[in-house]
Amino acid sequence: MTNDNKAESAIATALERALESMTLLKRDGAIAELARVYARELDGLFTRLGEDEATDSATHHKRVITEIDIMGRRLEAVLDRLGMSPGARPAVRGGGEGELGDPATRALDELRADAAAGTAGVDYAAAVDPAVTAADA
């Protein structure tokens, strides 16, 4: 593979490495393949951006930039669904790098501990609007 080919497939190559490091469920196969398609398309768009026509024509350059923006958003959305984006990782993997971890996971752990201890744990009445409670009475 030449340096040009490496540059042309940078996003697709990085995606493949990331996918190899994950344990995907069978049902994730289609969305993983969609991510591959988007990554290859982005690589192609970046190649087009460097072509002579793109550098000579402001209209062509703007069109390619717009396509990169659209395809980048699509890839980002797919990566979110797969739990591969930085914002999605704590929710999907059950905790961040920090000491506190993911708030949802912490809350779930507290509920599990309360259930095991036989304590109530959650005050459901605190979430009820007093006006609704008064109307029900």
PDB file of C-alpha atoms in Angstrom, residues 13-113:
ATOM      1  CA  THR A  13      -8.810   1.867   8.175  1.00  0.00           C
ATOM      2  CA  ALA A  14      -9.337   3.521  11.556  1.00  0.00           C
ATOM      3  CA  LEU A  15     -12.927   2.294  11.606  1.00  0.00           C
ATOM      4  CA  GLU A  16     -11.868  -1.287  10.844  1.00  0.00           C
ATOM      5  CA  ARG A  17      -9.354  -1.189  13.691  1.00  0.00           C
ATOM      6  CA  ALA A  18     -12.013   0.134  16.047  1.00  0.00           C
ATOM      7  CA  LEU A  19     -14.554  -2.485  14.937  1.00  0.00           C
ATOM      8  CA  GLU A  20     -11.987  -5.257  15.444  1.00  0.00           C
ATOM      9  CA  SER A  21     -11.508  -4.125  19.044  1.00  0.00           C
ATOM     10  CA  MET A  22     -15.233  -4.379  19.798  1.00  0.00           C
ATOM     11  CA  THR A  23     -17.516  -7.280  20.462  1.00  0.00           C
ATOM     12  CA  LEU A  24     -20.393  -6.749  18.059  1.00  0.00           C
ATOM     13  CA  LEU A  25     -23.650  -8.603  18.278  1.00  0.00           C
ATOM     14  CA  LYS A  26     -24.989 -10.263  15.132  1.00  0.00           C
ATOM     15  CA  ARG A  27     -27.763  -7.709  15.028  1.00  0.00           C
ATOM     16  CA  ASP A  28     -25.119  -4.954  14.792  1.00  0.00           C
ATOM     17  CA  GLY A  29     -23.795  -6.305  11.492  1.00  0.00           C
ATOM     18  CA  ALA A  30     -25.908  -4.116   9.235  1.00  0.00           C
ATOM     19  CA  ILE A  31     -25.139  -0.894  11.057  1.00  0.00           C
ATOM     20  CA  ALA A  32     -21.432  -1.778  11.195  1.00  0.00           C
ATOM     21  CA  GLU A  33     -21.491  -2.295   7.437  1.00  0.00           C
ATOM     22  CA  LEU A  34     -23.254   1.057   7.026  1.00  0.00           C
ATOM     23  CA  ALA A  35     -20.449   2.659   9.034  1.00  0.00           C
ATOM     24  CA  ARG A  36     -17.930   1.052   6.656  1.00  0.00           C
ATOM     25  CA  VAL A  37     -19.775   2.463   3.640  1.00  0.00           C
ATOM     26  CA  TYR A  38     -19.855   5.934   5.166  1.00  0.00           C
ATOM     27  CA  ALA A  39     -16.156   5.742   6.084  1.00  0.00           C
ATOM     28  CA  ARG A  40     -15.159   4.715   2.552  1.00  0.00           C
ATOM     29  CA  GLU A  41     -17.326   7.490   1.132  1.00  0.00           C
ATOM     30  CA  LEU A  42     -15.664  10.034   3.409  1.00  0.00           C
ATOM     31  CA  ASP A  43     -12.226   8.832   2.352  1.00  0.00           C
ATOM     32  CA  GLY A  44     -13.267   9.298  -1.279  1.00  0.00           C
ATOM     33  CA  LEU A  45     -14.584  12.781  -0.568  1.00  0.00           C
ATOM     34  CA  PHE A  46     -11.333  13.819   1.090  1.00  0.00           C
ATOM     35  CA  THR A  47      -9.480  12.530  -1.969  1.00  0.00           C
ATOM     36  CA  ARG A  48     -11.789  14.572  -4.224  1.00  0.00           C
ATOM     37  CA  LEU A  49     -11.133  17.614  -2.082  1.00  0.00           C
ATOM     38  CA  GLY A  50      -7.447  17.452  -2.962  1.00  0.00           C
ATOM     39  CA  GLU A  51      -8.012  16.988  -6.697  1.00  0.00           C
ATOM     40  CA  ASP A  52      -7.170  19.761  -9.146  1.00  0.00           C
ATOM     41  CA  GLU A  53     -10.804  20.535  -9.943  1.00  0.00           C
ATOM     42  CA  ALA A  54     -11.583  21.092  -6.266  1.00  0.00           C
ATOM     43  CA  THR A  55      -8.644  23.413  -5.783  1.00  0.00           C
ATOM     44  CA  ASP A  56      -9.388  25.319  -9.004  1.00  0.00           C
ATOM     45  CA  SER A  57     -13.143  25.694  -8.575  1.00  0.00           C
ATOM     46  CA  ALA A  58     -14.586  27.342  -5.498  1.00  0.00           C
ATOM     47  CA  THR A  59     -18.033  25.908  -6.322  1.00  0.00           C
ATOM     48  CA  HIS A  60     -16.711  22.366  -6.570  1.00  0.00           C
ATOM     49  CA  HIS A  61     -14.701  22.840  -3.366  1.00  0.00           C
ATOM     50  CA  LYS A  62     -17.773  24.077  -1.489  1.00  0.00           C
ATOM     51  CA  ARG A  63     -19.875  21.164  -2.789  1.00  0.00           C
ATOM     52  CA  VAL A  64     -17.294  18.614  -1.627  1.00  0.00           C
ATOM     53  CA  ILE A  65     -17.037  20.302   1.792  1.00  0.00           C
ATOM     54  CA  THR A  66     -20.837  20.131   2.101  1.00  0.00           C
ATOM     55  CA  GLU A  67     -20.813  16.437   1.174  1.00  0.00           C
ATOM     56  CA  ILE A  68     -18.073  15.786   3.758  1.00  0.00           C
ATOM     57  CA  ASP A  69     -20.162  17.548   6.392  1.00  0.00           C
ATOM     58  CA  ILE A  70     -23.266  15.501   5.574  1.00  0.00           C
ATOM     59  CA  MET A  71     -21.427  12.178   5.375  1.00  0.00           C
ATOM     60  CA  GLY A  72     -19.462  12.983   8.533  1.00  0.00           C
ATOM     61  CA  ARG A  73     -22.694  13.565  10.447  1.00  0.00           C
ATOM     62  CA  ARG A  74     -24.113  10.308   9.162  1.00  0.00           C
ATOM     63  CA  LEU A  75     -21.005   8.385  10.200  1.00  0.00           C
ATOM     64  CA  GLU A  76     -21.034  10.067  13.596  1.00  0.00           C
ATOM     65  CA  ALA A  77     -24.677   9.049  14.134  1.00  0.00           C
ATOM     66  CA  VAL A  78     -23.878   5.439  13.219  1.00  0.00           C
ATOM     67  CA  LEU A  79     -20.851   5.437  15.529  1.00  0.00           C
ATOM     68  CA  ASP A  80     -23.086   6.757  18.316  1.00  0.00           C
ATOM     69  CA  ARG A  81     -25.485   3.855  17.741  1.00  0.00           C
ATOM     70  CA  LEU A  82     -22.599   1.413  17.944  1.00  0.00           C
ATOM     71  CA  GLY A  83     -21.306   3.061  21.130  1.00  0.00           C
ATOM     72  CA  MET A  84     -18.078   4.053  19.414  1.00  0.00           C
ATOM     73  CA  SER A  85     -18.160   7.819  19.784  1.00  0.00           C
ATOM     74  CA  PRO A  86     -16.671   9.497  22.853  1.00  0.00           C
ATOM     75  CA  GLY A  87     -20.079  10.791  23.907  1.00  0.00           C
ATOM     76  CA  ALA A  88     -21.711   7.373  23.610  1.00  0.00           C
ATOM     77  CA  ARG A  89     -19.024   5.341  25.345  1.00  0.00           C
ATOM     78  CA  PRO A  90     -19.911   5.945  29.014  1.00  0.00           C
ATOM     79  CA  ALA A  91     -23.581   5.108  28.494  1.00  0.00           C
ATOM     80  CA  VAL A  92     -22.873   1.995  26.466  1.00  0.00           C
ATOM     81  CA  ARG A  93     -19.919   0.624  28.382  1.00  0.00           C
ATOM     82  CA  GLY A  94     -21.259   1.338  31.853  1.00  0.00           C
ATOM     83  CA  GLY A  95     -18.851   3.926  33.100  1.00  0.00           C
ATOM     84  CA  GLY A  96     -16.341   6.536  32.241  1.00  0.00           C
ATOM     85  CA  GLU A  97     -12.698   6.740  33.051  1.00  0.00           C
ATOM     86  CA  GLY A  98     -13.317   8.879  36.097  1.00  0.00           C
ATOM     87  CA  GLU A  99     -13.940   7.842  39.649  1.00  0.00           C
ATOM     88  CA  LEU A 100     -17.666   8.557  39.450  1.00  0.00           C
ATOM     89  CA  GLY A 101     -18.379   6.715  36.193  1.00  0.00           C
ATOM     90  CA  ASP A 102     -21.613   6.966  34.273  1.00  0.00           C
ATOM     91  CA  PRO A 103     -24.529   8.476  36.271  1.00  0.00           C
ATOM     92  CA  ALA A 104     -27.065   6.028  34.814  1.00  0.00           C
ATOM     93  CA  THR A 105     -24.900   3.055  35.748  1.00  0.00           C
ATOM     94  CA  ARG A 106     -24.397   4.469  39.239  1.00  0.00           C
ATOM     95  CA  ALA A 107     -28.158   4.844  39.692  1.00  0.00           C
ATOM     96  CA  LEU A 108     -28.749   1.303  38.451  1.00  0.00           C
ATOM     97  CA  ASP A 109     -26.079  -0.031  40.818  1.00  0.00           C
ATOM     98  CA  GLU A 110     -27.771   1.776  43.714  1.00  0.00           C
ATOM     99  CA  LEU A 111     -31.141   0.250  42.789  1.00  0.00           C
ATOM    100  CA  ARG A 112     -29.601  -3.215  42.627  1.00  0.00           C
ATOM    101  CA  ALA A 113     -27.937  -2.750  46.011  1.00  0.00           C
TER     102      ALA A 113
END
